[in-house]
Amino acid sequence: MSKNELVILDCWASPFCMRVKIALAEKGLDYEERAEDLFGGKSDLLLTSNPIYKKVPVFLHDSKPLCESTVIVSYIDETWPAPALLPSTPYERSQARFWADYIDKKLFDSTSAIWKASGDDAVEGAKKEFVEVLKVLEGALGEKEYFAGDAFGYVDILAIPITSWFLASEKFGNFKVEAECPKLSTWIKRCMEKETVAKVVPDPEKIYEFVINLRKMFGIA
Amino acid sequence: MANELILLDTWVSPFGMRVRIALREKGIKFEYKEEDLTNKSDLLLKMNPIHKKIPVLIHNGKPVRESGIIVQYVDEVWHDKAPLLPSEPYPRAQARFWADFVDKKIYDTGRKIWTTKGDEQKSATEEFIGYLKTLEAELGDKPYFGGEKLGYVDVTMIPFYSWFHAYEVSGNFSIESNCPKLMAWAKRCMQHESVSKTLPDPKKVYEFILQLKKRLGIE
């Protein structure tokens, strides 16, 4: 019989780690969080559990490693089915996976591009692309409370952690997400009111400080 | 209820091939529509307004997009015929991890081989071989990535076999001498009708790349 020993190799600022922690919280599961020092020296456990990418999050279920946040969240949903994170029909599931894939391809990179950019033109260009991505997501949300409808689920879990990085982009890009995408902003607030999310997602001000340090490390003016 | 399946695709796309193999493995009838990507149909633009890409599988009028997502959808709807994903969550997660690895690494690095020259090309070729060796290690002694039978990762990766000749000629290297186990795996997959009927002649793929390079203005 499985002991159900759950461990996450983690970094507090990583939105990809936050996804896993929110999923575990939604399922009411206890787990051990082991902080990795990504810049000082990755642990042996991380390097042996994720030899391909050497990245966090790594989720260990009774010492069996799983890597890549969307793969991990799907695994958690399948192993502990209630409450369901993915929709119940194959078609709705394919749509949820489509938006998960879109978020994975576009959201974090487009928001980071703003604070990585040097020079006004580059910042403006990055901002424009980011806002376009947000508007596509707003379109997908429509009038619904959450991406799949009435219930907080898979797509919300994958997207909400990345929003903690928006303040940093807003400060470096001199704009406000709320002004550009009010509906999405309302969705952010709605998700952040959930205990499972509020407990996991850090204060965006702390992420902003983290980004300031990252820029120094990357030598961005 | 009639099961109307239309696949918007193009003959040379490894992503489209994944879907065709999955449907054929399961013996599912579908209507194939060849798209001219230089002149995309209204139907494609309507069914995939976000990415405007193929493949798109239209099932009873409703679109499913992104090849990996389409294959998973087909596997779930027709789950009793030739299942592609494992039934247990842990092996299923492993299959998704490796399919994601193929998605992240193979196409883009392969593309660098036929679009660049000199040191850049050499470096892309080395990177590409490295990824193939990683896949070989994952395959190990199993006949297929899916174990005893063709599975999700096999379907995700095998289309690139039709592009190997194009990569080899462009980069002036041999995949067989670098990765003999992977080539043996590929030939094993080709014994399946679903695969051999789907993969185009590698020489035609190479001709296609030469034409594409001309059109893109690459030497």
Short mmCIF file of C-alpha atoms in Angstrom, two decimals, chain A residues 52-53 64-68 71 74-75 78-79 90-91 93-95 97-99 101-102 105 136, chain B residues 50-51 62-66 69 72-73 76-77 89-90 92-94 96-98 100-101 104 134:
data_model
loop_
_atom_site.label_atom_id
_atom_site.label_comp_id
_atom_site.label_asym_id
_atom_site.label_seq_id
_atom_site.Cartn_x
_atom_site.Cartn_y
_atom_site.Cartn_z
CA ILE A 52 17.21 16.20 -18.43
CA TYR A 53 16.33 19.76 -17.42
CA LYS A 64 9.10 8.42 -7.75
CA PRO A 65 9.99 11.66 -9.56
CA LEU A 66 7.76 13.63 -11.90
CA CYS A 67 8.94 16.68 -13.85
CA GLU A 68 7.32 19.52 -15.83
CA VAL A 71 2.57 16.94 -16.41
CA SER A 74 -2.33 16.29 -14.62
CA TYR A 75 -0.78 13.44 -12.63
CA GLU A 78 -5.54 11.60 -12.14
CA THR A 79 -4.12 10.06 -8.97
CA PRO A 90 -12.85 14.57 -23.71
CA TYR A 91 -13.76 17.65 -25.77
CA ARG A 93 -10.48 18.47 -21.67
CA SER A 94 -8.95 19.11 -25.09
CA GLN A 95 -9.96 22.76 -24.84
CA ARG A 97 -5.24 21.52 -22.58
CA PHE A 98 -5.22 23.93 -25.55
CA TRP A 99 -5.37 26.94 -23.20
CA ASP A 101 -0.49 25.00 -23.89
CA TYR A 102 -1.14 28.61 -24.96
CA LYS A 105 3.98 29.02 -24.73
CA VAL A 136 -6.50 36.51 -26.07
CA ILE B 50 -5.31 31.78 -32.49
CA HIS B 51 -2.44 29.92 -34.16
CA LYS B 62 -15.93 21.11 -33.24
CA PRO B 63 -12.20 21.83 -33.62
CA VAL B 64 -9.39 20.22 -31.62
CA ARG B 65 -5.99 21.86 -32.07
CA GLU B 66 -2.32 21.11 -31.33
CA ILE B 69 -3.72 17.44 -27.64
CA GLN B 72 -4.78 12.54 -26.50
CA TYR B 73 -8.36 13.47 -27.47
CA GLU B 76 -9.75 9.25 -24.92
CA VAL B 77 -12.74 9.16 -27.27
CA PRO B 89 -1.14 7.67 -13.92
CA TYR B 90 2.64 7.34 -13.36
CA ARG B 92 1.07 8.14 -18.34
CA ALA B 93 2.94 11.09 -16.79
CA GLN B 94 6.24 9.64 -18.05
CA ARG B 96 3.62 12.95 -21.48
CA PHE B 97 7.05 14.06 -20.22
CA TRP B 98 8.87 12.37 -23.12
CA ASP B 100 6.92 17.09 -24.35
CA PHE B 101 10.72 16.55 -24.66
CA LYS B 104 10.55 21.04 -27.16
CA THR B 134 18.81 10.89 -24.88
#
